[in-house]
mmCIF file of C-alpha atoms in Angstrom:
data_model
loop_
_atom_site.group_PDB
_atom_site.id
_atom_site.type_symbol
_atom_site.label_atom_id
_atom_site.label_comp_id
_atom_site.label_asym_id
_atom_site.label_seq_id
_atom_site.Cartn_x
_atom_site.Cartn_y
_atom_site.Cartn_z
ATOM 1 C CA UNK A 1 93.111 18.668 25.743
ATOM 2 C CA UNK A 2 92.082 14.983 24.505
ATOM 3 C CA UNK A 3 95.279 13.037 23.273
ATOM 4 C CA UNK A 4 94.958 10.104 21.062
ATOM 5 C CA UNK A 5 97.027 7.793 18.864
ATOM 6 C CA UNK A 6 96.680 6.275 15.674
ATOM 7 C CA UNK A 7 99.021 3.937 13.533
ATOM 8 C CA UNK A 8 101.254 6.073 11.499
ATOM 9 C CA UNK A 9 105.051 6.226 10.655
ATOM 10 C CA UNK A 10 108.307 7.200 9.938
ATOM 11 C CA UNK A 11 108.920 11.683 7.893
ATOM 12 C CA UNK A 12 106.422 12.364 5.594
ATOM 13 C CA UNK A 13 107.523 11.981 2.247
ATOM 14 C CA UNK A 14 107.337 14.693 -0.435
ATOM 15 C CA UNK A 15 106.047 15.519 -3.956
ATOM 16 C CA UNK A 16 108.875 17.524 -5.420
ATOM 17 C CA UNK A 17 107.093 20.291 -7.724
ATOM 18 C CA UNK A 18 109.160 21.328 -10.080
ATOM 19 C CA UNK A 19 109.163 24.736 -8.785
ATOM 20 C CA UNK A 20 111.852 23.240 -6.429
ATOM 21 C CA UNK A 21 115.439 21.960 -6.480
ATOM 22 C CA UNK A 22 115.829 18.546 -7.446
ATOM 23 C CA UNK A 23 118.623 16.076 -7.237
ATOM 24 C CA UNK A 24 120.424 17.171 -4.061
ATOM 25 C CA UNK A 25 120.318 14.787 -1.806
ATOM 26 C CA UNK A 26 122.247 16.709 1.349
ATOM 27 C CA UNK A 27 121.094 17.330 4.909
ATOM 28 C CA UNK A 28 120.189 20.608 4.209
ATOM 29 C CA UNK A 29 117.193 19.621 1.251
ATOM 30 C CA UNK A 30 114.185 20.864 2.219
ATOM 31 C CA UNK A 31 111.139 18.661 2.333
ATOM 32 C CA UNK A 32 108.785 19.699 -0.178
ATOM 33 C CA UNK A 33 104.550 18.759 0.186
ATOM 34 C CA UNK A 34 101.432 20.034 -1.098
ATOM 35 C CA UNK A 35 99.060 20.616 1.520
ATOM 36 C CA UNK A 36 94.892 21.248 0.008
ATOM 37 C CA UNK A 37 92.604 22.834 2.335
ATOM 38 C CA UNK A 38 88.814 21.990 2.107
ATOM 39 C CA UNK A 39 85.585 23.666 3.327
ATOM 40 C CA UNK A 40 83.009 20.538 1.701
ATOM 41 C CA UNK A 41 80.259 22.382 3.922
ATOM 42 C CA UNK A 42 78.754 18.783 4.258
ATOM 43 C CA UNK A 43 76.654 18.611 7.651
ATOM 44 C CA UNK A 44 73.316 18.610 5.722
ATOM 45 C CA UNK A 45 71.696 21.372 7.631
ATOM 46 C CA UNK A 46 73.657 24.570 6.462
ATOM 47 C CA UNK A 47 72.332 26.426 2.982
ATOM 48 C CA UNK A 48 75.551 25.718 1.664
ATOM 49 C CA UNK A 49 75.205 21.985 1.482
ATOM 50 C CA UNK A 50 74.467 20.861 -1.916
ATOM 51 C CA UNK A 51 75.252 16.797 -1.699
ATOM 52 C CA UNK A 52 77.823 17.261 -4.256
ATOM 53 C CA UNK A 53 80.928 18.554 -2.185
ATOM 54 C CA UNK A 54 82.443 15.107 -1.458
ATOM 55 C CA UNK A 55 82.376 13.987 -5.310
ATOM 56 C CA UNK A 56 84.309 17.443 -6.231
ATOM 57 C CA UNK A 57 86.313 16.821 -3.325
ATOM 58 C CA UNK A 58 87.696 13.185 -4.433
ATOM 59 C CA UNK A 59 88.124 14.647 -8.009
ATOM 60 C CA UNK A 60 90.444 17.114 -6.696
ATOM 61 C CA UNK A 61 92.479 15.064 -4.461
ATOM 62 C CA UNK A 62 92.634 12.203 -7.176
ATOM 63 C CA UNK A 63 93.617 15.343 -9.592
ATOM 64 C CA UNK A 64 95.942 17.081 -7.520
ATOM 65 C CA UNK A 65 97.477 14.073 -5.349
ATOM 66 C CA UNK A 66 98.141 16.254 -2.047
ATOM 67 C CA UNK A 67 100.438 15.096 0.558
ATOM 68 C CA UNK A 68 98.047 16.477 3.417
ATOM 69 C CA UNK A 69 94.849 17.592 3.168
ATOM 70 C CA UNK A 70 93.032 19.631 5.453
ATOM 71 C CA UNK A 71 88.966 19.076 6.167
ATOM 72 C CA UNK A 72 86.212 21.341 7.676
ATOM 73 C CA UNK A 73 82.563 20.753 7.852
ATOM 74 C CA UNK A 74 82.698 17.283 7.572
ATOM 75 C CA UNK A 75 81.269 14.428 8.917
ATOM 76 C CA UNK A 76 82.965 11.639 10.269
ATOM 77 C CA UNK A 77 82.049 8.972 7.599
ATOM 78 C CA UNK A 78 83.489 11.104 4.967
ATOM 79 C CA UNK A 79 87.150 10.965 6.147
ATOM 80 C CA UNK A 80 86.824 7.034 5.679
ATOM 81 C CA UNK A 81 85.754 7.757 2.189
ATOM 82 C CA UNK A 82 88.157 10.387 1.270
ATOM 83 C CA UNK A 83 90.742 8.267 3.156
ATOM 84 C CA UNK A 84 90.421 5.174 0.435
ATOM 85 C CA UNK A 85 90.763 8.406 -2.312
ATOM 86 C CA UNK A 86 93.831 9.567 -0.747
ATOM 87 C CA UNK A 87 94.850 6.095 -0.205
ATOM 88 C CA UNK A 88 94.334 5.591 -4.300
ATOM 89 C CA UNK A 89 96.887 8.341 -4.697
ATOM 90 C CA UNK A 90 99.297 7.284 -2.796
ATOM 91 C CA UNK A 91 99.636 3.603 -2.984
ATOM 92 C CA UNK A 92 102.324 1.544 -1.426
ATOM 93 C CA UNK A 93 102.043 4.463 1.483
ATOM 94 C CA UNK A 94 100.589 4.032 5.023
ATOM 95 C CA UNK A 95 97.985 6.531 5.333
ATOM 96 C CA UNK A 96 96.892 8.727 8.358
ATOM 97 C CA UNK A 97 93.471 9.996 9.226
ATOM 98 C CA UNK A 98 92.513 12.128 12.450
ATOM 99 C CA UNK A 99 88.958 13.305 13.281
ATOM 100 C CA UNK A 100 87.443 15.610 15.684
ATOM 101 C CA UNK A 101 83.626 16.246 16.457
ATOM 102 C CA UNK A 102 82.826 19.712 17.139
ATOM 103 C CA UNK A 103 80.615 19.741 20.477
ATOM 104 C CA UNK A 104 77.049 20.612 20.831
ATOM 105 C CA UNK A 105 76.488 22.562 24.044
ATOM 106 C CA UNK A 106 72.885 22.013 24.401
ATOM 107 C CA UNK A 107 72.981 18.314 24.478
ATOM 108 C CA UNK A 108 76.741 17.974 26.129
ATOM 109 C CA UNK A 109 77.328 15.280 22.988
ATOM 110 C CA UNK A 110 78.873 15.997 19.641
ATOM 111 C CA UNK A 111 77.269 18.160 17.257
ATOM 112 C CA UNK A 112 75.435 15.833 14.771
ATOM 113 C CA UNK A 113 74.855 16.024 10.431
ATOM 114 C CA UNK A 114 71.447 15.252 9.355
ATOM 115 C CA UNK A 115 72.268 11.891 8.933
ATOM 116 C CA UNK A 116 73.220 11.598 12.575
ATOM 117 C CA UNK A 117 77.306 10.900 12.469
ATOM 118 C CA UNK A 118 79.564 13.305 13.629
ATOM 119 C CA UNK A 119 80.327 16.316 12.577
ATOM 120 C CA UNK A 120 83.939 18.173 12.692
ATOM 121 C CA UNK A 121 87.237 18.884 10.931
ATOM 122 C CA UNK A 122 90.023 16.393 9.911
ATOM 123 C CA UNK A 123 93.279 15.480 8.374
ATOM 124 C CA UNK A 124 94.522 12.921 5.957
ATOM 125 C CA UNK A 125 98.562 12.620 5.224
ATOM 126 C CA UNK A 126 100.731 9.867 4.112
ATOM 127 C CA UNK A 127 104.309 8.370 5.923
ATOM 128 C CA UNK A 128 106.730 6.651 4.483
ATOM 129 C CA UNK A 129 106.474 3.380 6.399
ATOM 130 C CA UNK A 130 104.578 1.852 8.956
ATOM 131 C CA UNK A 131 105.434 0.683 12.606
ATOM 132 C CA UNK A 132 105.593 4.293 14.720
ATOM 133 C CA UNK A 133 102.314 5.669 16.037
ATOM 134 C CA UNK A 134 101.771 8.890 15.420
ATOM 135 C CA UNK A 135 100.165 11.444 18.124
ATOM 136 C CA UNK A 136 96.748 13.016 17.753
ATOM 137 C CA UNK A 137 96.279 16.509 19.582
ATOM 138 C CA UNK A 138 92.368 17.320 19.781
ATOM 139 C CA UNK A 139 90.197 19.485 21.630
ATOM 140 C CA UNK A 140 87.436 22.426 22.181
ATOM 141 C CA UNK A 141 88.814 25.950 21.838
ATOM 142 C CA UNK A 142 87.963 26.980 25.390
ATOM 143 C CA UNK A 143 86.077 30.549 24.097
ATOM 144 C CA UNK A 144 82.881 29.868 22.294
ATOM 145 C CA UNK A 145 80.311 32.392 20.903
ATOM 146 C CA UNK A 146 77.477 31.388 23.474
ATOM 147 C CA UNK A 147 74.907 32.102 21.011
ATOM 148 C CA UNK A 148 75.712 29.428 18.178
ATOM 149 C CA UNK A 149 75.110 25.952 19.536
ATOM 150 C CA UNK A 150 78.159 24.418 17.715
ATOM 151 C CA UNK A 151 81.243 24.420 19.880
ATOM 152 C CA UNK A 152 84.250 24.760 17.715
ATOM 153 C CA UNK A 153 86.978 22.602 17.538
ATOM 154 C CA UNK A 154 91.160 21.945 16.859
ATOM 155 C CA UNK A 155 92.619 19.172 15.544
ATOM 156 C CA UNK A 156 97.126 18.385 15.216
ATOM 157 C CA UNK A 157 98.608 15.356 14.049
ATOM 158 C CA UNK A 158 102.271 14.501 14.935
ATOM 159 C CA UNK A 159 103.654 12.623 12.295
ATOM 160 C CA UNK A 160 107.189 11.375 13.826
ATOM 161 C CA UNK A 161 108.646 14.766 14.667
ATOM 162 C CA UNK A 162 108.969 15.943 10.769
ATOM 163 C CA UNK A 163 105.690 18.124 11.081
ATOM 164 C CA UNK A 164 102.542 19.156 13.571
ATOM 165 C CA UNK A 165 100.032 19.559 10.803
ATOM 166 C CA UNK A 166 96.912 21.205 12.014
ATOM 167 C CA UNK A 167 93.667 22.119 10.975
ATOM 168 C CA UNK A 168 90.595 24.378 12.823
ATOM 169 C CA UNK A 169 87.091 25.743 12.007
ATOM 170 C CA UNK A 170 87.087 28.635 13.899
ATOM 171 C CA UNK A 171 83.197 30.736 14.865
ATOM 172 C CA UNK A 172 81.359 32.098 11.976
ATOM 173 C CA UNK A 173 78.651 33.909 14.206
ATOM 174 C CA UNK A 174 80.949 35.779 16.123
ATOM 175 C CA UNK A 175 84.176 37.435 14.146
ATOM 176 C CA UNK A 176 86.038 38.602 17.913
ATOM 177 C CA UNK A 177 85.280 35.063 19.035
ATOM 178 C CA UNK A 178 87.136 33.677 16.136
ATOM 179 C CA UNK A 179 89.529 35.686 16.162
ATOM 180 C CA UNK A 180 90.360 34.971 19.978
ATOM 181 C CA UNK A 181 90.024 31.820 19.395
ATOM 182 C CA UNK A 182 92.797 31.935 16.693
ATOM 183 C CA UNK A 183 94.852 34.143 19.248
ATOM 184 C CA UNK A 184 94.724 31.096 21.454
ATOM 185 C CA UNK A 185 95.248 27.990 19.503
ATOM 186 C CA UNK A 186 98.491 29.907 17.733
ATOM 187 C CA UNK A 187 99.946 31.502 20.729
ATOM 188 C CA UNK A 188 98.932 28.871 23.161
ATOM 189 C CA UNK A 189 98.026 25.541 22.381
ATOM 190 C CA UNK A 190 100.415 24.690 19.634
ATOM 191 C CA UNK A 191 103.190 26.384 21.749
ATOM 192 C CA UNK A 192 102.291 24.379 24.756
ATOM 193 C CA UNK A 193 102.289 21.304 22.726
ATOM 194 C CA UNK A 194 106.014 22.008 21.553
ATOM 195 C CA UNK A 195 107.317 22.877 24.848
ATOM 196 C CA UNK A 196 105.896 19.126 25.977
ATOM 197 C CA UNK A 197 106.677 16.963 22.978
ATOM 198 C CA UNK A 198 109.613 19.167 21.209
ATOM 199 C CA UNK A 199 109.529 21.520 18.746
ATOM 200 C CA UNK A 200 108.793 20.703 14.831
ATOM 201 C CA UNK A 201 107.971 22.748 11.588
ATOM 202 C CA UNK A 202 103.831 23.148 12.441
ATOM 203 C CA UNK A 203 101.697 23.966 9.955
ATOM 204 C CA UNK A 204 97.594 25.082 10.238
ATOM 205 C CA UNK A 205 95.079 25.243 7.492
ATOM 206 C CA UNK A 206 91.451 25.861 8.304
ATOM 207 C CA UNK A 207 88.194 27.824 7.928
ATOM 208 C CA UNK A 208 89.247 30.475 9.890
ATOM 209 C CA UNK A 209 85.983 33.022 9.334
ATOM 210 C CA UNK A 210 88.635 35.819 9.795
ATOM 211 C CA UNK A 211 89.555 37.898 6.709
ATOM 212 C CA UNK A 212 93.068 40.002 5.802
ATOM 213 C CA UNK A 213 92.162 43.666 6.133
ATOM 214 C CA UNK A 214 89.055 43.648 7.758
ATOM 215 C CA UNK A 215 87.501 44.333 11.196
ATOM 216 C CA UNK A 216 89.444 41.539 12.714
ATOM 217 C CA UNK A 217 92.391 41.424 10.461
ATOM 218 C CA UNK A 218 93.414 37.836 10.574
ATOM 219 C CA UNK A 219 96.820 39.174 10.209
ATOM 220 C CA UNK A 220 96.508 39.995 14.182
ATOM 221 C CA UNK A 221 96.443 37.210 15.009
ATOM 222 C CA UNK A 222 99.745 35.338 12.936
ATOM 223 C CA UNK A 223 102.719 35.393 15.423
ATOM 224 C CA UNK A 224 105.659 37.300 14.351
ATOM 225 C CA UNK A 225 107.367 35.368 10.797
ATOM 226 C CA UNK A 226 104.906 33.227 10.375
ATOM 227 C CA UNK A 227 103.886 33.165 6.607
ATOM 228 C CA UNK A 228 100.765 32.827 5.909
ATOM 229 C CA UNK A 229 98.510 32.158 2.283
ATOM 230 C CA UNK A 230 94.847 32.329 1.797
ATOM 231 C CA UNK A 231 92.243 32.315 -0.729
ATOM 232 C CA UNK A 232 90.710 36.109 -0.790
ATOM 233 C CA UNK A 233 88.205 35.257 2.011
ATOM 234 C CA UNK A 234 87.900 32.797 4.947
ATOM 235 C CA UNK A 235 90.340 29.879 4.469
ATOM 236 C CA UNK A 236 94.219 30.051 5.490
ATOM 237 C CA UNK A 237 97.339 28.369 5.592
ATOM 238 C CA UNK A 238 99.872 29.576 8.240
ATOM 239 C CA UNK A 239 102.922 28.324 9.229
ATOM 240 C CA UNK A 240 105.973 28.718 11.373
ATOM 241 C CA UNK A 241 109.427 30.685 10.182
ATOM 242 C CA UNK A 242 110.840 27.302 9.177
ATOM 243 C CA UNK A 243 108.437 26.578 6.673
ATOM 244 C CA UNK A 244 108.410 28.440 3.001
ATOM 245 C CA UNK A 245 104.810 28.342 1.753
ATOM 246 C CA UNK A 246 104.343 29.110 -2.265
ATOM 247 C CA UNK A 247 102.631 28.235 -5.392
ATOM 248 C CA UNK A 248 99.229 28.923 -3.647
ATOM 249 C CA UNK A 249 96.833 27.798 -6.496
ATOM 250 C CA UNK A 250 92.346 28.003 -5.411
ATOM 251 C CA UNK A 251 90.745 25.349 -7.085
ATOM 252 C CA UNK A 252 87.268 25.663 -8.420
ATOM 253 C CA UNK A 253 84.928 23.074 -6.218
ATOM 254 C CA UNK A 254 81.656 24.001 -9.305
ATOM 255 C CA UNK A 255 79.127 25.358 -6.907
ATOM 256 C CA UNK A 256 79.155 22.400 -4.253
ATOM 257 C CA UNK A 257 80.206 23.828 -1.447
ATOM 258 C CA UNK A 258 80.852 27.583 -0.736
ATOM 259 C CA UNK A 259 84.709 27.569 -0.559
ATOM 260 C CA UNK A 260 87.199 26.963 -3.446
ATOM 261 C CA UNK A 261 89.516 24.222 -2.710
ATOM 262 C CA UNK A 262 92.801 26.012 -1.128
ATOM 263 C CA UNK A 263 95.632 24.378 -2.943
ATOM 264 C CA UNK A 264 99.740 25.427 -1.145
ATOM 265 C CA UNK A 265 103.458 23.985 -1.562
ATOM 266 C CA UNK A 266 105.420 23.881 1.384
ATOM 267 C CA UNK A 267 108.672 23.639 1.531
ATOM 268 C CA UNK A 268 110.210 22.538 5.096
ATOM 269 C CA UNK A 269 113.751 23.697 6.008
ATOM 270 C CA UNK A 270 115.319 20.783 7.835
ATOM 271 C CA UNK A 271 118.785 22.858 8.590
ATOM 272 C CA UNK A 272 117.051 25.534 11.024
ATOM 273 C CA UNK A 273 118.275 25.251 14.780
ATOM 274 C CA UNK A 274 115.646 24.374 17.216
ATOM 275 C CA UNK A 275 113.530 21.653 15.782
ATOM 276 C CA UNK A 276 114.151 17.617 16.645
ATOM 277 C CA UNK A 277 115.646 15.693 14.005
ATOM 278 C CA UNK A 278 113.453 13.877 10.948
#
């Protein structure tokens, strides 16, 4: 598991929706985000790449203002450019971004776009001042469909102990693969990381290529009270008992990628036992 750091901060901060309780201003408040999951489908070499995904995608975030947003099929130079959007949104805040490069077995390197940067998933989030780094969790799920060249990837960001926001792109040539890869990042990886850092309210979006009653049911793979939202198909949002997710909302990305823009409130009990203090 690769571990790295990048300059972050103090609890995220949160959008209050009016869908939730305003005003109170006592220890047991939940902290309230929006959280948008993305698909942009952007590597230049799939069918689904159209060239238009990252314009939709900055009109949504400048539209919607999420507190974390969640990125597959990317490459690397878009999370700078989607990192000066979200910056745009949320000004006066220090922003976060975390990338990870899905591997190419052939060559041993990073899988490549067309253009030659990396290609992968990320993460963008805001904090609430700067000064505390903020832990990056990264790595290769370690079962990969042998046939499909693209080794898929994980990607967690620690932001001060007030969440372990996540994000994956799990196989899409081989449905048992992805779904044992699922198994394994939700049973083991992010347990393993709370048993060596402390436990926290974790949250994962992603492409997981796993569907609710199908032939895997991604629902097989959600530990026990976890809740978990998705957008009829491939993309979820699933998070642990201490986290109330609602006001799930797709939003239409016009034909330029081939996933709608997964839009999700989360509201983050801060009075459950268990977790380290904000």
């Amino acid at each position: 598991m690769a571990v790295g750091c990048l300059l972050a901060a103090a609890a995220l901060p949160a959008n209050r929706p009016a869908a939730w309780p305003a005003g109170r201003t006592d220890a047991a408040q939940p902290t309230v985000l929006r959280m948008l999951q993305l698909n942009l489908c952007n590597s230049g070499r799939a069918g689904c790449y159209t060239g238009r995904a990252m314009a939709r995608a900055a009109e949504v975030i400048s539209t919607e203002a999420p507190d974390l947003v969640t990125l597959n099929e990317i490459c690397a130079g878009d999370l700078s450019a989607l990192h000066g959007v979200f910056q745009s949104v949320h000004p006066g805040r220090r922003v976060v971004a975390a990338f990870q490069a899905a591997g190419d077995r052939p060559s041993g390197d990073d899988t490549r776009c067309r253009d030659g940067q990396r290609f992968g998933i990320g993460l963008l989030t805001h904090v609430r001042t700067p000064g505390t780094p903020s832990t990056v969790y990264a790595g290769t799920h370690p079962t990969q469909d042998l046939a499909d060249p693209e080794e898929r990837a994980w990607l967690c960001v620690d932001v001060d102990g007030a969440l372990l926001a996540c994000t994956t792109h799990l196989s899409a040539t081989g449905y048992r693969v992805a779904l044992t890869q699922c198994d394994h990042l939700l049973d083991t990886i992010l347990p393993t990381i709370g048993r060596n850092t402390g436990y926290e309210p974790t949250v994962l979006g992603g492409d997981l290529n796993l569907r609710a009653g199908h032939d895997p049911d991604v629902r097989s793979c959600t530990p026990p009270g976890h809740q978990r939202v998705d957008d009829g198909r491939l993309q979820h949002v699933t998070a642990t008992t201490d986290i109330t997710l609602c006001c799930r909302s797709l939003v239409p990305m016009h034909g330029t990628t081939d996933h709608p823009a997964l839009l999700v409130t989360l509201a983050i009990d801060r009075s459950r036992p268990g977790r380290r203090p904000a």
